[in-house]
GROMACS .gro file of C-alpha atoms in nm:
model
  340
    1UNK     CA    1   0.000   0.000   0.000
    2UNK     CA    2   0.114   0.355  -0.071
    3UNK     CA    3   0.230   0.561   0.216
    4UNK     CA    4   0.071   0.903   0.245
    5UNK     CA    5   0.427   1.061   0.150
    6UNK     CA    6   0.433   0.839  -0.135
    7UNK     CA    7   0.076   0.942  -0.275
    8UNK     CA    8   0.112   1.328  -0.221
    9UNK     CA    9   0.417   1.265  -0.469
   10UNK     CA   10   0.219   1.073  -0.741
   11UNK     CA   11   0.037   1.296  -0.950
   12UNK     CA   12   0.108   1.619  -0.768
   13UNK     CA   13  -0.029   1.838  -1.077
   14UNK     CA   14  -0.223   1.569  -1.272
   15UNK     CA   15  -0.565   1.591  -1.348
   16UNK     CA   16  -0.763   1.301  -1.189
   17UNK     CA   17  -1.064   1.191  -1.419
   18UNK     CA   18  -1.357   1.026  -1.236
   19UNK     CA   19  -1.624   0.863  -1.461
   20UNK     CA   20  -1.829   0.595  -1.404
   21UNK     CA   21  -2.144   0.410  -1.548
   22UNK     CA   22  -2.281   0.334  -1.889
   23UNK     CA   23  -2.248   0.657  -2.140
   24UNK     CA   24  -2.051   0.803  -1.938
   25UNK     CA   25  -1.825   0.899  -2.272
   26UNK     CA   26  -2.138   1.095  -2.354
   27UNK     CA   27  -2.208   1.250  -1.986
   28UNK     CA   28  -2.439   1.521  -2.017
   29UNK     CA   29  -2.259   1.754  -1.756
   30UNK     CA   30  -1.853   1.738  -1.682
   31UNK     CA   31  -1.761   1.945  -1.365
   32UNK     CA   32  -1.383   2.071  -1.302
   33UNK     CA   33  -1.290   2.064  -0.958
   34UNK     CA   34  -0.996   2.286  -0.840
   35UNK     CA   35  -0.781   2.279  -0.504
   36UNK     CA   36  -0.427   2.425  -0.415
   37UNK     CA   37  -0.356   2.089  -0.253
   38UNK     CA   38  -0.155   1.813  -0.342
   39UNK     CA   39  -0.284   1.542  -0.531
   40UNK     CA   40  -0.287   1.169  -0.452
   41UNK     CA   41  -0.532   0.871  -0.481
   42UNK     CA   42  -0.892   0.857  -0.372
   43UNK     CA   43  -0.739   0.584  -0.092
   44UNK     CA   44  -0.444   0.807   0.000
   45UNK     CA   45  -0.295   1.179   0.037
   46UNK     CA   46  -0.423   1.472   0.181
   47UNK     CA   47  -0.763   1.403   0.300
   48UNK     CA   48  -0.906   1.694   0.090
   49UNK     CA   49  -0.786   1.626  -0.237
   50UNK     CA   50  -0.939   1.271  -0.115
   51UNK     CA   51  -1.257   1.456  -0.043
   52UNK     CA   52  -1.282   1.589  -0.383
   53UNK     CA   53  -1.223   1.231  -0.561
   54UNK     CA   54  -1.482   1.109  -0.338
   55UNK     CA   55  -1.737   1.330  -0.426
   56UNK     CA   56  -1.618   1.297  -0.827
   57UNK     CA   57  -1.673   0.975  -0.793
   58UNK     CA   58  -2.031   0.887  -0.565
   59UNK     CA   59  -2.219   1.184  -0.826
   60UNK     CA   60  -2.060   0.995  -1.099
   61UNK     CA   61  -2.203   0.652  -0.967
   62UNK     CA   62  -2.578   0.810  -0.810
   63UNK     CA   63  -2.586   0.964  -1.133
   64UNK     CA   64  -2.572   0.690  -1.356
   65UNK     CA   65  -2.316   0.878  -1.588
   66UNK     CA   66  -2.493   1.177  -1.584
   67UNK     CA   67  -2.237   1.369  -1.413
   68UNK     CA   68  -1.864   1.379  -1.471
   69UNK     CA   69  -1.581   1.533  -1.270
   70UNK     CA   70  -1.247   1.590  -1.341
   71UNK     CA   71  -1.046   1.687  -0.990
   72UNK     CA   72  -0.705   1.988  -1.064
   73UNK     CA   73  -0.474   2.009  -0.769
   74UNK     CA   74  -0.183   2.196  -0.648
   75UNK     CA   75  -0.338   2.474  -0.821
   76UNK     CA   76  -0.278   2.295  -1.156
   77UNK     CA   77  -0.571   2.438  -1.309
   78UNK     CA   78  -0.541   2.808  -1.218
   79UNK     CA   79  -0.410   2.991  -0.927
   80UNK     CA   80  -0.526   2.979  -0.596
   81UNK     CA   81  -0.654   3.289  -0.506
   82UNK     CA   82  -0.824   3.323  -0.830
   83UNK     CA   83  -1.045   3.019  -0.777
   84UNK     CA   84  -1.318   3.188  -0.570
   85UNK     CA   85  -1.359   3.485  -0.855
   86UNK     CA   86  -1.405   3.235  -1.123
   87UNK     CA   87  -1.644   3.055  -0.926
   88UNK     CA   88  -1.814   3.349  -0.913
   89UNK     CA   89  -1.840   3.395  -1.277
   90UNK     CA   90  -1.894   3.028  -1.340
   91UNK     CA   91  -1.565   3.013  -1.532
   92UNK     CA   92  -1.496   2.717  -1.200
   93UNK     CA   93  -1.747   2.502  -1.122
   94UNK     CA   94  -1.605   2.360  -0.792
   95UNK     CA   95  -1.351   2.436  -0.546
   96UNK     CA   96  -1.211   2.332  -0.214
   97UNK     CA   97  -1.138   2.697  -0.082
   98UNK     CA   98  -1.008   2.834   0.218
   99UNK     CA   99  -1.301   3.060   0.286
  100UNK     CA  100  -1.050   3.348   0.430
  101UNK     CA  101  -0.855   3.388   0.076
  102UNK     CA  102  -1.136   3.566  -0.064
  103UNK     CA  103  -1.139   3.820   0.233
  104UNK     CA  104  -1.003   4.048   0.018
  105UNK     CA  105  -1.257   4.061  -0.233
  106UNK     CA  106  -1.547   3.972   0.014
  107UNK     CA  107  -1.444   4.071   0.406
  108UNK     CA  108  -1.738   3.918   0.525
  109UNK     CA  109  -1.578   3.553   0.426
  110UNK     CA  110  -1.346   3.672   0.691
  111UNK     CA  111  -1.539   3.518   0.948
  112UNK     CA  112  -1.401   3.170   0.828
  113UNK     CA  113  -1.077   3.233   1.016
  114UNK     CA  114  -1.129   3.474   1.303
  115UNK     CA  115  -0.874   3.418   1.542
  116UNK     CA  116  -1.056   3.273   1.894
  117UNK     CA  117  -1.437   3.251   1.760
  118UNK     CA  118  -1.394   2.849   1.729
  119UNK     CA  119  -1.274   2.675   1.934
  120UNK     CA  120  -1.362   2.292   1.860
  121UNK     CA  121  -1.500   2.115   1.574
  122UNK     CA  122  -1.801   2.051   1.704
  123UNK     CA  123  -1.882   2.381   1.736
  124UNK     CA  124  -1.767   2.509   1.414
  125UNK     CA  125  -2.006   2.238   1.217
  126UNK     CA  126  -2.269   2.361   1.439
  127UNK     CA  127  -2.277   2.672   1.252
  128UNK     CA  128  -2.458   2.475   0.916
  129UNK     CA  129  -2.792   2.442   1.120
  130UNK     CA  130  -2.773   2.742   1.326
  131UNK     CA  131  -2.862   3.108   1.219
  132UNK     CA  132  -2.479   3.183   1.159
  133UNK     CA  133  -2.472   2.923   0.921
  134UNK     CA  134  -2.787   3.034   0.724
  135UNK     CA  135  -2.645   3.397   0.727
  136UNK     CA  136  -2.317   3.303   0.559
  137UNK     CA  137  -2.481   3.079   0.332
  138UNK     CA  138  -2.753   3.353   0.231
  139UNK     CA  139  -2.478   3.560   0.188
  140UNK     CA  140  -2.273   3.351  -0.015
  141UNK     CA  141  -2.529   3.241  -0.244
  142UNK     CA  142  -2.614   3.630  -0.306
  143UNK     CA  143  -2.244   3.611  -0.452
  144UNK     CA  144  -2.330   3.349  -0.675
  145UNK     CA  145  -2.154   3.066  -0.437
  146UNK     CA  146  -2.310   2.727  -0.255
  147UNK     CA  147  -2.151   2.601   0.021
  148UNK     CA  148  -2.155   2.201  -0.114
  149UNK     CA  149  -1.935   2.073   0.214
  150UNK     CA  150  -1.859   2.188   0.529
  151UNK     CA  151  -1.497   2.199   0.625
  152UNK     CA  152  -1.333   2.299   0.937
  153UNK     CA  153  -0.962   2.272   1.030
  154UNK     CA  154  -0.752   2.344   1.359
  155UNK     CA  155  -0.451   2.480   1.324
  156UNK     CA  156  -0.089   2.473   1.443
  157UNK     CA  157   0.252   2.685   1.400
  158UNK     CA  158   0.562   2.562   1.197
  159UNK     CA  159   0.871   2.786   1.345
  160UNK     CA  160   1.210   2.805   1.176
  161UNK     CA  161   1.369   2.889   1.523
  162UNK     CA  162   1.180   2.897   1.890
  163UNK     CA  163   0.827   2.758   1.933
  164UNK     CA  164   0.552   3.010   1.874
  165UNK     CA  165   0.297   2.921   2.205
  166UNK     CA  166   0.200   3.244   2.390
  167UNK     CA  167   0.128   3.588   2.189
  168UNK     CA  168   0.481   3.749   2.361
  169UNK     CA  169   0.680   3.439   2.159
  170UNK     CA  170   0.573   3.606   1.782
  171UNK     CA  171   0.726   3.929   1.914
  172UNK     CA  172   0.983   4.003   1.653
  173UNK     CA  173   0.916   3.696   1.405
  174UNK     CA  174   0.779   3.732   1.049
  175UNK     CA  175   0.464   3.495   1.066
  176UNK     CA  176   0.221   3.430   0.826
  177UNK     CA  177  -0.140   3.399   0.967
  178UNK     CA  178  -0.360   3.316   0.703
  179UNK     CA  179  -0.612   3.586   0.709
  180UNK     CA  180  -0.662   3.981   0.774
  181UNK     CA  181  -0.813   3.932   1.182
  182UNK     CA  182  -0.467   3.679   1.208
  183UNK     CA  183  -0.237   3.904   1.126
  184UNK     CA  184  -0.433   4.166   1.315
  185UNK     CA  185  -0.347   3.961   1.630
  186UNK     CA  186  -0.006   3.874   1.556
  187UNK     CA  187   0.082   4.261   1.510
  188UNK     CA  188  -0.041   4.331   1.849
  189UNK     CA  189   0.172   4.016   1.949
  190UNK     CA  190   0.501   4.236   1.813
  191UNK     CA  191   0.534   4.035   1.497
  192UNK     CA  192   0.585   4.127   1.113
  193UNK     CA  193   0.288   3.932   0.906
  194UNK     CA  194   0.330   3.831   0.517
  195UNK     CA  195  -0.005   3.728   0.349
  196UNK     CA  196   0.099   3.403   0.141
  197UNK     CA  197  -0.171   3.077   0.078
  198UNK     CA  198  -0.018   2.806   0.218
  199UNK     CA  199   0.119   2.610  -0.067
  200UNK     CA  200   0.380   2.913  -0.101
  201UNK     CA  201   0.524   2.845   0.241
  202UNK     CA  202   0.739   2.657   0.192
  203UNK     CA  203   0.935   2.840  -0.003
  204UNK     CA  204   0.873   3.151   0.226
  205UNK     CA  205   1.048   2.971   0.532
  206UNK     CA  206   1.305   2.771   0.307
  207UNK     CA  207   1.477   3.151   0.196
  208UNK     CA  208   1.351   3.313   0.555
  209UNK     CA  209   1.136   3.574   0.408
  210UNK     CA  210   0.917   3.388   0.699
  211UNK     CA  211   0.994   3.260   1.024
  212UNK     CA  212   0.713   3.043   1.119
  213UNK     CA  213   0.344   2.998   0.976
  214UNK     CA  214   0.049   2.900   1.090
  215UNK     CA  215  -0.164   2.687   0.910
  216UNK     CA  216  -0.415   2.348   0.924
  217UNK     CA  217  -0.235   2.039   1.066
  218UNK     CA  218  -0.353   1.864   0.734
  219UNK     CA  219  -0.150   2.149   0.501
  220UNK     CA  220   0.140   2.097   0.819
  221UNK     CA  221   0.223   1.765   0.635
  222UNK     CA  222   0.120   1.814   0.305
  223UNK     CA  223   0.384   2.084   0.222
  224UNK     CA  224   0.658   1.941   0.421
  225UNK     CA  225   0.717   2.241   0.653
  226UNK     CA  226   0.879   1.959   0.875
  227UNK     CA  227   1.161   2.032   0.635
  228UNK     CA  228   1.233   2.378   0.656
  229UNK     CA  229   1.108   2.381   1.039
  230UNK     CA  230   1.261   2.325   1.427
  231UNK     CA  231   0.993   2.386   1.650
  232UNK     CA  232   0.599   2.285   1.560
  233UNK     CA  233   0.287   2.417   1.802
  234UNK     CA  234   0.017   2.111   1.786
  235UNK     CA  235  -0.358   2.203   1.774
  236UNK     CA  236  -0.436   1.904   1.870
  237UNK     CA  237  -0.575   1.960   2.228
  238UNK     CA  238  -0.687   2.331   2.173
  239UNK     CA  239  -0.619   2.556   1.908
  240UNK     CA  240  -0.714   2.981   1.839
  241UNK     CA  241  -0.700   2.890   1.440
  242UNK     CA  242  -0.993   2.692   1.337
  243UNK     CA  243  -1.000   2.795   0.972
  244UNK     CA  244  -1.370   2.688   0.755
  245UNK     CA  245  -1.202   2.482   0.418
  246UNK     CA  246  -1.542   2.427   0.217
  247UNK     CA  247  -1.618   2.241  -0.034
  248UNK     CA  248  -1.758   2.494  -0.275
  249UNK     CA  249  -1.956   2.531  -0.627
  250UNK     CA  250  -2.036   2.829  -0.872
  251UNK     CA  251  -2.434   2.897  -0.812
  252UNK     CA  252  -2.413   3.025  -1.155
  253UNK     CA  253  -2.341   2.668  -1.284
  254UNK     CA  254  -2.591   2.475  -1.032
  255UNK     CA  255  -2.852   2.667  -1.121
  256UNK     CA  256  -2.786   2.561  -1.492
  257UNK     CA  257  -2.795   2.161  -1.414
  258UNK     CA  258  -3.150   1.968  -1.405
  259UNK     CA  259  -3.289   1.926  -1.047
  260UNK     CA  260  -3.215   1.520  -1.015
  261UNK     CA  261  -2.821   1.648  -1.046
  262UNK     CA  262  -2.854   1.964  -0.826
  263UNK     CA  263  -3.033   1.681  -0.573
  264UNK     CA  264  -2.702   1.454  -0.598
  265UNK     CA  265  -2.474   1.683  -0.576
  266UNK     CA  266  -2.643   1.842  -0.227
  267UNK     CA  267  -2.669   1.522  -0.087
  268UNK     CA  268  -2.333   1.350  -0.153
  269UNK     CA  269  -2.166   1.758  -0.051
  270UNK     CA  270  -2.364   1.694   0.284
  271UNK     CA  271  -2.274   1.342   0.324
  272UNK     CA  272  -1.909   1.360   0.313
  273UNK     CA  273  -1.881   1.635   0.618
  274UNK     CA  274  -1.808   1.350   0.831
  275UNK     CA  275  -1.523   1.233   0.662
  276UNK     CA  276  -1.372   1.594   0.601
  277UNK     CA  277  -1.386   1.626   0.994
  278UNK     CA  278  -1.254   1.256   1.094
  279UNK     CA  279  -0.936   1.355   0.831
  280UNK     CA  280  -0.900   1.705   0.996
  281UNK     CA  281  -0.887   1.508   1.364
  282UNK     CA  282  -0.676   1.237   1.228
  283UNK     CA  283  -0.386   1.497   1.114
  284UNK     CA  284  -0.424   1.660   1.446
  285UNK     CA  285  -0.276   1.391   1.564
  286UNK     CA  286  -0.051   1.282   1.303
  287UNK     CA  287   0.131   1.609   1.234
  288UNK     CA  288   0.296   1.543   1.551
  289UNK     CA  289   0.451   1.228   1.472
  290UNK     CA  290   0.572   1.368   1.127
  291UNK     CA  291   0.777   1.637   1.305
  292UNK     CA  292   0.866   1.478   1.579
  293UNK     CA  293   1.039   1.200   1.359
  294UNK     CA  294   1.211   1.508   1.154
  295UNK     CA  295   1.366   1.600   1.500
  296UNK     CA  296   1.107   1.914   1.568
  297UNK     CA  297   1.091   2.021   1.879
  298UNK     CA  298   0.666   1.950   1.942
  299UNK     CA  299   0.473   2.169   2.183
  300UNK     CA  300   0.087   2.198   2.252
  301UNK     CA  301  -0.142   2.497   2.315
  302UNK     CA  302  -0.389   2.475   2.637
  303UNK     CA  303  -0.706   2.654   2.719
  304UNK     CA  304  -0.516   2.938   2.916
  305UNK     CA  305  -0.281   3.006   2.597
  306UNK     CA  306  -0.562   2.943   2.359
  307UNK     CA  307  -0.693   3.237   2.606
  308UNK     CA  308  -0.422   3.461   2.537
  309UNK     CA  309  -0.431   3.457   2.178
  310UNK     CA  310  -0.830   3.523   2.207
  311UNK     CA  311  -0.864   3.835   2.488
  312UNK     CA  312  -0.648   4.008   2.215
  313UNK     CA  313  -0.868   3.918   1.907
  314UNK     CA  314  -1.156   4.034   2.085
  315UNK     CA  315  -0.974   4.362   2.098
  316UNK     CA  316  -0.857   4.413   1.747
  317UNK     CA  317  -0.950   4.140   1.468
  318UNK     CA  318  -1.335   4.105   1.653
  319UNK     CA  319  -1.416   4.454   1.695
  320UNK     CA  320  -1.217   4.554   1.347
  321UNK     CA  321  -1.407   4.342   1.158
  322UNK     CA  322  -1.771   4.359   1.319
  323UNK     CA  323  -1.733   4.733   1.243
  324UNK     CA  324  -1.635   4.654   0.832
  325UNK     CA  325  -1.996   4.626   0.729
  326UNK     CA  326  -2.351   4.544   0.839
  327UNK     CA  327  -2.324   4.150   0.737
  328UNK     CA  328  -1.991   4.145   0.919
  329UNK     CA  329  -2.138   4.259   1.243
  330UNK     CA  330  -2.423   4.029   1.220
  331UNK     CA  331  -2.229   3.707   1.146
  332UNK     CA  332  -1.988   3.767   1.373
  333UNK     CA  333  -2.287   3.821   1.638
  334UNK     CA  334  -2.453   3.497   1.558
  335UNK     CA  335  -2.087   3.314   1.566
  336UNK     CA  336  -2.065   3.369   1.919
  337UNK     CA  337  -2.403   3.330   2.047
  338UNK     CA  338  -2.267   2.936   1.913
  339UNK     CA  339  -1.983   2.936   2.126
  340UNK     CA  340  -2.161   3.039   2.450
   0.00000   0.00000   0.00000
């Protein structure tokens, strides 16, 4: 069997083609699905290029043909940030997107990564059936996107030097945070912030342009920051970066398809949030054991650090963005009356 290293190698930028029943050859609707992530089997790799093949492949089968899928990753297919626009314009019809990376052309997305608002995954797939939930989606629909699959991820901090923990250890390190509110915080903290996606981090700690970034434990592994890194902050037990990594589709497009696909394509979306969170968990776990072998030094966060990290978000990223527009102030609202 393939080891996960192994897999992420294979096909790193190859289109994956998923078709399955009679006439398929002559299926009446082919989706592309795009991800920054890299690519591997529908068995093995990171769990959300695994998600995607999934899906491909159950619409594929439910749909007797009907419904092709061809799965990009690592970006292959266009560039990261540019994914959400296209969507948009239903030049994309599906994406696994970090909902934060299209903060800049939509704030209120921002809510998918504020710093200290979620704090387990429980809580952050409450949102779907809670007002919060049918806010965002309202809102995101109104922009011509569907939220197909619920994502959430915890994150952790790979360091090139010291462990990041508290807020007083970023003081005087160039971090990368992932979204506006994150590098909000880490300012506060004393630190320099660089706005990168993740698969470009790498390369950002190899030549020291940054010193550590924070990320999912998932994207932890898949990049290899084990590589470049010495120290590694686990989110395992409690994290301040829970970041919303949705399986997304252009409305534009799913408005176009007959109702028996739209109907498929809801229900399989829905069906596989219990596998996105299980692989989230799992890396939790295993993103130790990766850097730990690579001779990282591994710390954890706890509740009182976790803490920390949020008194000062409530300062700055919560009251900066609440006061960005009407929609802001109203999701982030309905966010917390989840957490309490």
């Amino acid at each position: 069997m393939l080891t996960r290293r192994q897999a992420l190698m294979a096909a790193v930028a190859a289109p994956a083609i998923l078709r399955f029943g009679a006439g398929t050859a002559q299926a009446a609707t082919t989706l592309k699905i795009s991800h920054q992530f890299p690519g591997g089997t529908i068995d093995n790799g990171d769990f959300r290029d695994r998600l995607c093949r999934m899906f491909a492949a159950e619409v594929a089968k439910r749909s007797g043909g009907e419904i092709a899928a061809v799965v990009y990753p690592n970006s292959s297919l266009m560039k990261t940030h540019a994914q959400f626009s296209a969507m948009r314009k239903g030049a994309l019809d599906i994406s696994l997107y970090p909902l934060p990376y299209a903060g800049s052309e939509l704030p209120e997305t921002n809510i998918g990564l504020m710093p200290g608002l979620v704090s387990t995954y429980d809580q952050g797939l409450r949102w779907k059936g809670q007002p919060v939930g049918k806010a965002l989606t309202d809102f995101l629909a109104d922009k011509s996107i569907i939220i197909l699959t619920w994502v959430w991820q915890a994150g952790g901090v790979a360091s090139r030097s010291r462990p990041m923990i508290a807020p007083e250890d970023a003081k005087g390190l160039k971090v990368r945070g992932g979204s506006r509110e994150m590098d909000m915080v880490l300012q506060t903290a004393g630190a320099a912030v660089l706005s990168v996606p993740s698969n470009e981090l790498y390369a950002a700690m190899q030549t020291g342009a940054c010193d550590a970034g924070i990320t999912s434990s998932t994207s932890l592994i898949s990049f290899r920051l084990e590589e470049v890194a010495k120290s590694l902050t686990s989110g395992a037990d409690a994290s301040y970066w829970f970041m919303m990594e949705p399986l997304l589709m252009s409305k534009t497009i799913f408005d176009k398809l007959p109702k028996n696909q739209q109907d498929i394509i809801v229900a399989v979306g829905a069906e596989l949030e219990g596998f996105g969170k299980k692989g989230a968990q799992d890396d939790d776990i295993e993103v130790a054991k990766v850097y730990e072998k690579a001779g990282a030094k591994v710390s954890k966060l706890d509740k009182a650090t976790v803490g920390k990290w949020r008194d000062i978000a409530r300062d700055t990223a919560w009251r900066d963005y609440s006061a960005r527009t009407a929609t802001s102030a109203n999701l982030l609202k309905l966010a917390i009356d989840v957490s309490v």
